[in-house]
mmCIF file of C-alpha atoms in Angstrom:
data_model
loop_
_atom_site.group_PDB
_atom_site.id
_atom_site.type_symbol
_atom_site.label_atom_id
_atom_site.label_comp_id
_atom_site.label_asym_id
_atom_site.label_seq_id
_atom_site.Cartn_x
_atom_site.Cartn_y
_atom_site.Cartn_z
ATOM 1 C CA MET U 47 66.360 123.804 154.655
ATOM 2 C CA SER U 48 70.088 124.112 155.182
ATOM 3 C CA SER U 49 72.323 126.678 153.567
ATOM 4 C CA SER U 50 75.980 126.343 152.889
ATOM 5 C CA GLY U 51 78.326 128.706 154.701
ATOM 6 C CA PRO U 52 80.988 130.892 153.137
ATOM 7 C CA HIS U 53 83.781 129.131 151.304
ATOM 8 C CA GLU U 54 86.679 128.357 153.602
ATOM 9 C CA ARG U 55 89.856 128.842 151.644
ATOM 10 C CA LYS U 56 92.350 126.013 151.632
ATOM 11 C CA LEU U 57 96.114 126.075 151.509
ATOM 12 C CA VAL U 58 97.296 124.581 148.220
ATOM 13 C CA LYS U 59 101.014 125.466 148.197
ATOM 14 C CA GLU U 60 103.653 126.531 150.684
ATOM 15 C CA ILE U 61 107.250 127.602 150.349
ATOM 16 C CA PRO U 62 108.285 127.328 154.021
ATOM 17 C CA GLY U 63 109.299 130.638 155.528
ATOM 18 C CA ASN U 64 108.412 132.534 152.359
ATOM 19 C CA LEU U 65 104.795 132.332 151.250
ATOM 20 C CA LEU U 66 101.458 130.550 151.388
ATOM 21 C CA ILE U 67 99.114 130.167 148.398
ATOM 22 C CA TYR U 68 95.400 129.415 148.794
ATOM 23 C CA ASP U 69 92.838 127.890 146.464
ATOM 24 C CA ASP U 70 91.161 131.258 145.889
ATOM 25 C CA GLY U 71 94.401 132.628 144.426
ATOM 26 C CA THR U 72 95.406 134.588 147.518
ATOM 27 C CA VAL U 73 99.141 134.813 148.128
ATOM 28 C CA GLU U 74 100.317 135.463 151.681
ATOM 29 C CA ARG U 75 103.940 136.530 151.987
ATOM 30 C CA LEU U 76 105.522 135.632 155.314
ATOM 31 C CA ARG U 77 108.502 137.971 155.447
ATOM 32 C CA ASP U 78 109.989 141.229 154.246
ATOM 33 C CA THR U 79 106.667 142.965 153.667
ATOM 34 C CA ASP U 80 107.501 146.120 155.659
ATOM 35 C CA VAL U 81 108.357 149.411 153.963
ATOM 36 C CA VAL U 82 111.032 151.880 155.096
ATOM 37 C CA PRO U 83 110.688 155.385 153.629
ATOM 38 C CA PRO U 84 113.663 157.096 151.947
ATOM 39 C CA SER U 85 115.496 159.741 153.927
ATOM 40 C CA ILE U 86 117.931 162.625 153.613
ATOM 41 C CA SER U 87 121.382 161.889 155.031
ATOM 42 C CA ALA U 88 120.805 158.883 157.295
ATOM 43 C CA GLY U 89 123.727 156.555 158.013
ATOM 44 C CA GLY U 90 126.051 158.448 155.724
ATOM 45 C CA VAL U 91 123.809 158.275 152.638
ATOM 46 C CA SER U 92 120.807 160.060 151.212
ATOM 47 C CA THR U 93 118.073 157.978 149.581
ATOM 48 C CA LYS U 94 115.125 158.587 147.328
ATOM 49 C CA ASP U 95 112.692 156.533 145.258
ATOM 50 C CA VAL U 96 112.052 156.864 141.521
ATOM 51 C CA VAL U 97 109.774 155.087 139.057
ATOM 52 C CA TYR U 98 111.833 153.420 136.335
ATOM 53 C CA LEU U 99 109.101 151.499 134.496
ATOM 54 C CA PRO U 100 105.841 153.473 134.667
ATOM 55 C CA GLU U 101 103.765 150.993 132.676
ATOM 56 C CA LEU U 102 104.322 148.386 135.401
ATOM 57 C CA ASN U 103 104.627 150.895 138.269
ATOM 58 C CA LEU U 104 108.087 149.562 139.129
ATOM 59 C CA SER U 105 110.386 151.704 141.263
ATOM 60 C CA ALA U 106 113.969 151.819 142.417
ATOM 61 C CA ARG U 107 115.639 153.206 145.524
ATOM 62 C CA LEU U 108 118.727 155.373 144.956
ATOM 63 C CA TYR U 109 121.540 155.703 147.485
ATOM 64 C CA LEU U 110 123.991 158.606 147.334
ATOM 65 C CA PRO U 111 126.838 159.086 149.852
ATOM 66 C CA SER U 112 126.245 162.218 151.903
ATOM 67 C CA ALA U 113 129.443 163.952 150.752
ATOM 68 C CA ALA U 114 128.312 163.675 147.133
ATOM 69 C CA ALA U 115 124.769 164.749 148.016
ATOM 70 C CA ALA U 116 126.217 167.834 149.699
ATOM 71 C CA GLY U 117 127.937 168.880 146.485
ATOM 72 C CA GLY U 118 131.155 166.876 146.481
ATOM 73 C CA ASN U 119 133.003 166.774 143.186
ATOM 74 C CA GLY U 120 133.923 163.725 141.173
ATOM 75 C CA LYS U 121 132.117 160.711 139.831
ATOM 76 C CA LEU U 122 131.506 157.621 141.952
ATOM 77 C CA PRO U 123 131.244 153.940 141.038
ATOM 78 C CA LEU U 124 127.740 152.932 139.951
ATOM 79 C CA VAL U 125 126.384 149.769 141.592
ATOM 80 C CA ILE U 126 123.119 148.275 140.310
ATOM 81 C CA TYR U 127 121.559 145.963 142.886
ATOM 82 C CA PHE U 128 118.876 143.247 142.843
ATOM 83 C CA HIS U 129 117.524 141.821 146.095
ATOM 84 C CA GLY U 130 117.005 138.167 146.981
ATOM 85 C CA GLY U 131 113.921 136.350 148.212
ATOM 86 C CA GLY U 132 113.542 133.295 145.987
ATOM 87 C CA PHE U 133 111.935 135.396 143.215
ATOM 88 C CA CYS U 134 108.782 135.509 145.341
ATOM 89 C CA VAL U 135 109.274 137.773 148.404
ATOM 90 C CA ALA U 136 110.928 141.049 149.489
ATOM 91 C CA SER U 137 111.564 144.423 147.868
ATOM 92 C CA PRO U 138 114.205 147.175 147.874
ATOM 93 C CA PHE U 139 112.026 149.080 150.352
ATOM 94 C CA CYS U 140 111.860 146.574 153.228
ATOM 95 C CA SER U 141 114.047 147.258 156.252
ATOM 96 C CA LYS U 142 116.390 144.294 155.769
ATOM 97 C CA TYR U 143 117.543 145.234 152.277
ATOM 98 C CA HIS U 144 117.371 148.995 152.883
ATOM 99 C CA ARG U 145 119.789 148.758 155.842
ATOM 100 C CA TYR U 146 122.150 146.427 153.987
ATOM 101 C CA VAL U 147 122.341 148.515 150.816
ATOM 102 C CA SER U 148 122.748 151.709 152.859
ATOM 103 C CA ARG U 149 125.766 150.201 154.603
ATOM 104 C CA LEU U 150 127.328 149.197 151.311
ATOM 105 C CA ALA U 151 126.768 152.594 149.706
ATOM 106 C CA ALA U 152 128.369 154.341 152.687
ATOM 107 C CA GLU U 153 131.278 151.901 152.959
ATOM 108 C CA SER U 154 132.060 151.874 149.229
ATOM 109 C CA GLN U 155 131.226 155.541 148.544
ATOM 110 C CA SER U 156 129.252 154.392 145.519
ATOM 111 C CA VAL U 157 126.025 155.456 143.882
ATOM 112 C CA VAL U 158 123.729 152.455 144.336
ATOM 113 C CA VAL U 159 120.422 151.818 142.575
ATOM 114 C CA SER U 160 118.337 149.042 144.140
ATOM 115 C CA PHE U 161 115.680 147.916 141.656
ATOM 116 C CA ASP U 162 112.309 146.385 142.373
ATOM 117 C CA TYR U 163 111.010 143.644 140.081
ATOM 118 C CA ARG U 164 107.805 141.662 139.726
ATOM 119 C CA LEU U 165 107.464 138.621 141.984
ATOM 120 C CA ALA U 166 106.193 135.103 141.424
ATOM 121 C CA PRO U 167 103.753 133.420 141.563
ATOM 122 C CA GLU U 168 101.642 136.318 140.253
ATOM 123 C CA ASN U 169 104.419 137.133 137.783
ATOM 124 C CA PRO U 170 106.483 134.012 137.101
ATOM 125 C CA ILE U 171 109.861 133.875 135.410
ATOM 126 C CA PRO U 172 110.785 135.467 132.980
ATOM 127 C CA ALA U 173 109.150 138.570 134.547
ATOM 128 C CA ALA U 174 112.077 139.195 136.918
ATOM 129 C CA TYR U 175 114.566 138.900 134.058
ATOM 130 C CA GLU U 176 112.546 141.182 131.800
ATOM 131 C CA ASP U 177 112.299 143.793 134.560
ATOM 132 C CA SER U 178 116.031 143.615 135.263
ATOM 133 C CA GLN U 179 116.781 144.241 131.600
ATOM 134 C CA ALA U 180 114.455 147.263 131.640
ATOM 135 C CA ALA U 181 116.213 148.438 134.825
ATOM 136 C CA LEU U 182 119.638 148.224 133.197
ATOM 137 C CA ARG U 183 118.408 150.122 130.137
ATOM 138 C CA TRP U 184 116.962 152.829 132.403
ATOM 139 C CA ALA U 185 120.206 153.141 134.363
ATOM 140 C CA PHE U 186 122.360 153.399 131.232
ATOM 141 C CA SER U 187 120.036 155.987 129.714
ATOM 142 C CA HIS U 188 121.954 158.384 131.996
ATOM 143 C CA ARG U 189 125.357 157.579 130.520
ATOM 144 C CA ALA U 190 125.502 160.796 128.479
ATOM 145 C CA GLY U 191 124.450 162.859 131.489
ATOM 146 C CA ASN U 192 120.966 163.693 130.224
ATOM 147 C CA GLY U 193 118.768 160.972 131.718
ATOM 148 C CA PRO U 194 115.685 161.569 133.873
ATOM 149 C CA GLU U 195 117.451 161.169 137.254
ATOM 150 C CA PRO U 196 119.807 164.017 138.332
ATOM 151 C CA TRP U 197 121.734 161.913 140.857
ATOM 152 C CA LEU U 198 122.850 159.517 138.134
ATOM 153 C CA ASN U 199 123.585 162.302 135.664
ATOM 154 C CA SER U 200 125.779 164.154 138.143
ATOM 155 C CA HIS U 201 127.449 161.453 140.221
ATOM 156 C CA ALA U 202 127.549 158.045 138.487
ATOM 157 C CA ASP U 203 130.678 156.895 136.661
ATOM 158 C CA PHE U 204 129.425 154.555 133.937
ATOM 159 C CA ASP U 205 132.964 153.411 133.212
ATOM 160 C CA ARG U 206 132.859 151.855 136.688
ATOM 161 C CA ALA U 207 129.444 150.185 136.511
ATOM 162 C CA PHE U 208 128.814 146.992 138.501
ATOM 163 C CA LEU U 209 125.954 144.573 138.991
ATOM 164 C CA TRP U 210 125.386 143.167 142.482
ATOM 165 C CA GLY U 211 122.834 140.720 143.830
ATOM 166 C CA ASP U 212 122.134 138.319 146.691
ATOM 167 C CA SER U 213 120.627 134.835 146.337
ATOM 168 C CA ALA U 214 117.858 135.133 143.694
ATOM 169 C CA GLY U 215 119.243 138.606 143.003
ATOM 170 C CA GLY U 216 122.610 137.005 142.266
ATOM 171 C CA ASN U 217 120.878 134.699 139.821
ATOM 172 C CA ILE U 218 119.252 137.710 138.158
ATOM 173 C CA VAL U 219 122.623 139.457 137.938
ATOM 174 C CA HIS U 220 124.243 136.440 136.242
ATOM 175 C CA ASN U 221 121.456 136.163 133.673
ATOM 176 C CA LEU U 222 121.518 139.919 133.110
ATOM 177 C CA ALA U 223 125.282 139.875 132.518
ATOM 178 C CA MET U 224 124.891 136.999 130.069
ATOM 179 C CA ALA U 225 122.394 139.064 128.082
ATOM 180 C CA ALA U 226 124.187 142.404 128.436
ATOM 181 C CA GLY U 227 127.015 141.680 126.014
ATOM 182 C CA SER U 228 129.347 144.413 127.296
ATOM 183 C CA GLY U 229 129.431 147.768 129.050
ATOM 184 C CA LEU U 230 129.797 146.478 132.619
ATOM 185 C CA LEU U 231 133.037 146.533 134.544
ATOM 186 C CA GLY U 232 132.064 143.754 136.931
ATOM 187 C CA MET U 233 129.508 141.898 138.984
ATOM 188 C CA ALA U 234 129.308 140.612 142.551
ATOM 189 C CA LEU U 235 127.261 137.497 143.290
ATOM 190 C CA VAL U 236 126.545 137.052 147.007
ATOM 191 C CA GLN U 237 125.417 133.496 147.817
ATOM 192 C CA PRO U 238 123.835 133.240 144.357
ATOM 193 C CA PHE U 239 120.831 130.984 143.874
ATOM 194 C CA PHE U 240 122.059 128.366 141.418
ATOM 195 C CA TRP U 241 120.879 124.771 141.541
ATOM 196 C CA GLY U 242 120.749 121.548 139.530
ATOM 197 C CA SER U 243 118.904 118.267 139.263
ATOM 198 C CA GLU U 244 121.796 116.227 140.706
ATOM 199 C CA PRO U 245 123.334 117.060 144.110
ATOM 200 C CA ILE U 246 126.969 118.112 144.160
ATOM 201 C CA GLY U 247 129.579 118.361 146.907
ATOM 202 C CA SER U 248 128.236 119.025 150.389
ATOM 203 C CA GLU U 249 124.637 119.118 149.108
ATOM 204 C CA VAL U 250 124.607 115.319 149.425
ATOM 205 C CA GLN U 251 125.197 115.406 153.186
ATOM 206 C CA PHE U 252 123.703 118.817 153.994
ATOM 207 C CA PRO U 253 122.092 118.396 157.444
ATOM 208 C CA ASP U 254 118.918 120.462 156.933
ATOM 209 C CA LYS U 255 116.603 118.456 154.657
ATOM 210 C CA MET U 256 113.982 121.220 154.692
ATOM 211 C CA VAL U 257 116.441 123.763 153.288
ATOM 212 C CA LYS U 258 117.445 121.346 150.519
ATOM 213 C CA ALA U 259 113.799 120.652 149.730
ATOM 214 C CA VAL U 260 113.022 124.371 149.477
ATOM 215 C CA ALA U 261 116.029 124.939 147.207
ATOM 216 C CA SER U 262 114.897 122.087 144.956
ATOM 217 C CA HIS U 263 111.263 123.222 144.717
ATOM 218 C CA VAL U 264 111.577 126.995 144.331
ATOM 219 C CA TRP U 265 112.651 127.099 140.684
ATOM 220 C CA PRO U 266 109.921 124.779 139.282
ATOM 221 C CA TYR U 267 107.368 126.843 141.178
ATOM 222 C CA VAL U 268 108.527 130.320 140.124
ATOM 223 C CA SER U 269 109.375 129.217 136.561
ATOM 224 C CA PRO U 270 106.520 126.902 135.477
ATOM 225 C CA SER U 271 107.289 127.388 131.780
ATOM 226 C CA HIS U 272 110.868 126.089 132.297
ATOM 227 C CA PRO U 273 110.672 124.021 135.523
ATOM 228 C CA ASP U 274 113.768 121.866 135.017
ATOM 229 C CA ASN U 275 116.415 122.512 137.691
ATOM 230 C CA ASP U 276 118.975 122.094 134.919
ATOM 231 C CA ASP U 277 117.541 124.978 132.914
ATOM 232 C CA PRO U 278 120.596 127.204 132.195
ATOM 233 C CA GLN U 279 118.903 130.136 133.964
ATOM 234 C CA ILE U 280 119.087 128.288 137.295
ATOM 235 C CA ASN U 281 122.025 125.999 136.462
ATOM 236 C CA PRO U 282 124.473 128.148 134.471
ATOM 237 C CA VAL U 283 126.952 125.278 134.079
ATOM 238 C CA ALA U 284 124.354 122.815 132.727
ATOM 239 C CA ALA U 285 125.546 120.694 129.821
ATOM 240 C CA ASN U 286 122.793 122.031 127.558
ATOM 241 C CA GLY U 287 123.517 125.672 128.361
ATOM 242 C CA PRO U 288 125.550 128.352 126.579
ATOM 243 C CA GLY U 289 128.385 128.227 129.112
ATOM 244 C CA LEU U 290 129.981 131.246 130.748
ATOM 245 C CA VAL U 291 132.419 132.421 128.100
ATOM 246 C CA GLY U 292 129.993 135.107 126.918
ATOM 247 C CA LEU U 293 129.588 136.741 130.326
ATOM 248 C CA GLY U 294 129.322 140.491 129.698
ATOM 249 C CA CYS U 295 131.758 141.909 132.255
ATOM 250 C CA ARG U 296 135.480 141.869 133.006
ATOM 251 C CA ARG U 297 135.583 141.188 136.748
ATOM 252 C CA VAL U 298 133.550 138.818 138.938
ATOM 253 C CA LEU U 299 133.421 138.347 142.705
ATOM 254 C CA VAL U 300 131.538 135.332 144.091
ATOM 255 C CA CYS U 301 130.792 135.343 147.838
ATOM 256 C CA VAL U 302 129.665 132.155 149.594
ATOM 257 C CA GLY U 303 129.006 131.009 153.155
ATOM 258 C CA GLU U 304 130.704 127.882 154.480
ATOM 259 C CA ALA U 305 127.434 126.588 156.012
ATOM 260 C CA ASP U 306 125.176 127.517 153.072
ATOM 261 C CA VAL U 307 123.568 124.727 151.033
ATOM 262 C CA LEU U 308 124.303 126.844 147.930
ATOM 263 C CA LYS U 309 128.035 127.101 148.691
ATOM 264 C CA ASP U 310 129.291 124.464 146.266
ATOM 265 C CA ARG U 311 127.188 125.915 143.422
ATOM 266 C CA GLY U 312 129.027 129.192 143.952
ATOM 267 C CA TRP U 313 132.391 127.432 143.950
ATOM 268 C CA LEU U 314 131.475 125.482 140.796
ATOM 269 C CA TYR U 315 130.466 128.716 139.066
ATOM 270 C CA TYR U 316 133.783 130.341 140.021
ATOM 271 C CA GLU U 317 135.886 127.341 138.957
ATOM 272 C CA THR U 318 134.013 126.971 135.669
ATOM 273 C CA LEU U 319 134.419 130.682 134.935
ATOM 274 C CA ARG U 320 138.179 130.464 135.424
ATOM 275 C CA LYS U 321 138.533 127.519 133.044
ATOM 276 C CA CYS U 322 135.993 128.230 130.292
ATOM 277 C CA GLY U 323 137.946 130.763 128.233
ATOM 278 C CA TRP U 324 136.209 133.859 129.586
ATOM 279 C CA ALA U 325 138.684 136.730 129.351
ATOM 280 C CA GLY U 326 138.034 138.381 132.719
ATOM 281 C CA VAL U 327 139.277 137.999 136.297
ATOM 282 C CA ALA U 328 137.277 135.992 138.852
ATOM 283 C CA GLU U 329 137.618 136.032 142.649
ATOM 284 C CA ILE U 330 135.851 134.112 145.401
ATOM 285 C CA ASP U 331 135.368 134.817 149.085
ATOM 286 C CA GLU U 332 134.039 132.295 151.630
ATOM 287 C CA THR U 333 132.783 133.311 155.080
ATOM 288 C CA GLU U 334 133.677 130.708 157.687
ATOM 289 C CA GLY U 335 130.837 129.077 159.588
ATOM 290 C CA LYS U 336 128.026 131.177 158.124
ATOM 291 C CA GLY U 337 124.851 130.166 156.316
ATOM 292 C CA HIS U 338 122.620 131.657 153.692
ATOM 293 C CA GLY U 339 121.810 135.343 154.139
ATOM 294 C CA PHE U 340 123.694 135.689 157.426
ATOM 295 C CA HIS U 341 124.802 139.223 156.525
ATOM 296 C CA LEU U 342 121.184 140.358 156.207
ATOM 297 C CA TYR U 343 120.128 138.999 159.585
ATOM 298 C CA GLU U 344 123.374 139.787 161.425
ATOM 299 C CA LEU U 345 124.222 143.082 159.760
ATOM 300 C CA GLU U 346 126.081 144.476 162.788
ATOM 301 C CA SER U 347 128.251 141.372 163.222
ATOM 302 C CA GLU U 348 131.976 141.307 162.523
ATOM 303 C CA LYS U 349 131.640 138.825 159.663
ATOM 304 C CA ALA U 350 128.839 140.767 157.975
ATOM 305 C CA GLY U 351 130.997 143.882 158.249
ATOM 306 C CA ALA U 352 133.918 142.013 156.681
ATOM 307 C CA LEU U 353 131.728 140.930 153.762
ATOM 308 C CA ILE U 354 130.568 144.506 153.171
ATOM 309 C CA LYS U 355 134.173 145.722 153.233
ATOM 310 C CA ARG U 356 135.107 143.012 150.735
ATOM 311 C CA LEU U 357 132.349 144.141 148.391
ATOM 312 C CA ALA U 358 133.350 147.783 148.833
ATOM 313 C CA THR U 359 136.945 146.978 147.940
ATOM 314 C CA PHE U 360 135.778 145.152 144.827
ATOM 315 C CA PHE U 361 133.607 148.047 143.686
ATOM 316 C CA ASN U 362 136.503 150.439 144.156
ATOM 317 C CA GLY U 363 138.736 148.372 141.892
ATOM 318 C CA CYS U 364 141.338 147.216 144.403
#
């Protein structure tokens, strides 16, 4: 009499370079799973972690320039950050994003709050958007100086409040600013993850077919309830969308990479914003010869340093 062996799980879905999903429901993330602890005065900033949404056990990492942590006077710009990762990988606490945000906080002399959010596929869209809205409410609960986090009460200037995000985080920032109405000075979108059903510009001839395939398949996977790549949340200039005129901030900086498949989406966003009747000021910055996320993987390079300086200048209002 034969007996069957244990079930051998089978791969049912893959987002190359990001995650594997098996038929038993297991999700295996392929990158950015490490955790760096917070520290006192490392690299010109002090960091600590706080829980901002206890019911979901969601945390944020705070960055405070060392001079302010040591008792320096005066309020600093407040920068609210959301990491990238295709809505399905990474966290504020992995080494890649921790190092990057630390550099920005030190360079810009800003108070930075890097928020975690729930990831797909376990928590599909709109979970990330809902968490970002809760994060913004938590941050602004300190505006009167009596919120739960002393660093924000003492050091954050809410009249100079910015949103900032990379890739999927840039997408989150756009959607958050659309919902915010007002109260934000500006936002910085670094290589934002926008897409559409029809290729535009250099997307048609982009040499890496795998990268284009991943870009096309991520949104339907992480947003099964609204899988269309022309959904306004992923394609903010879609014909059926609300447009950009209601964007809830006064200044926008879009940063793109010349060799990034998402480059022309960033340019289209910038050009549409300038022409749509929105009352603010938009800027764009393109890094020559660089692809998606180069600044995260080449943080010590000259061009990554130039991008960080550009962001710092923007957050300091120059």
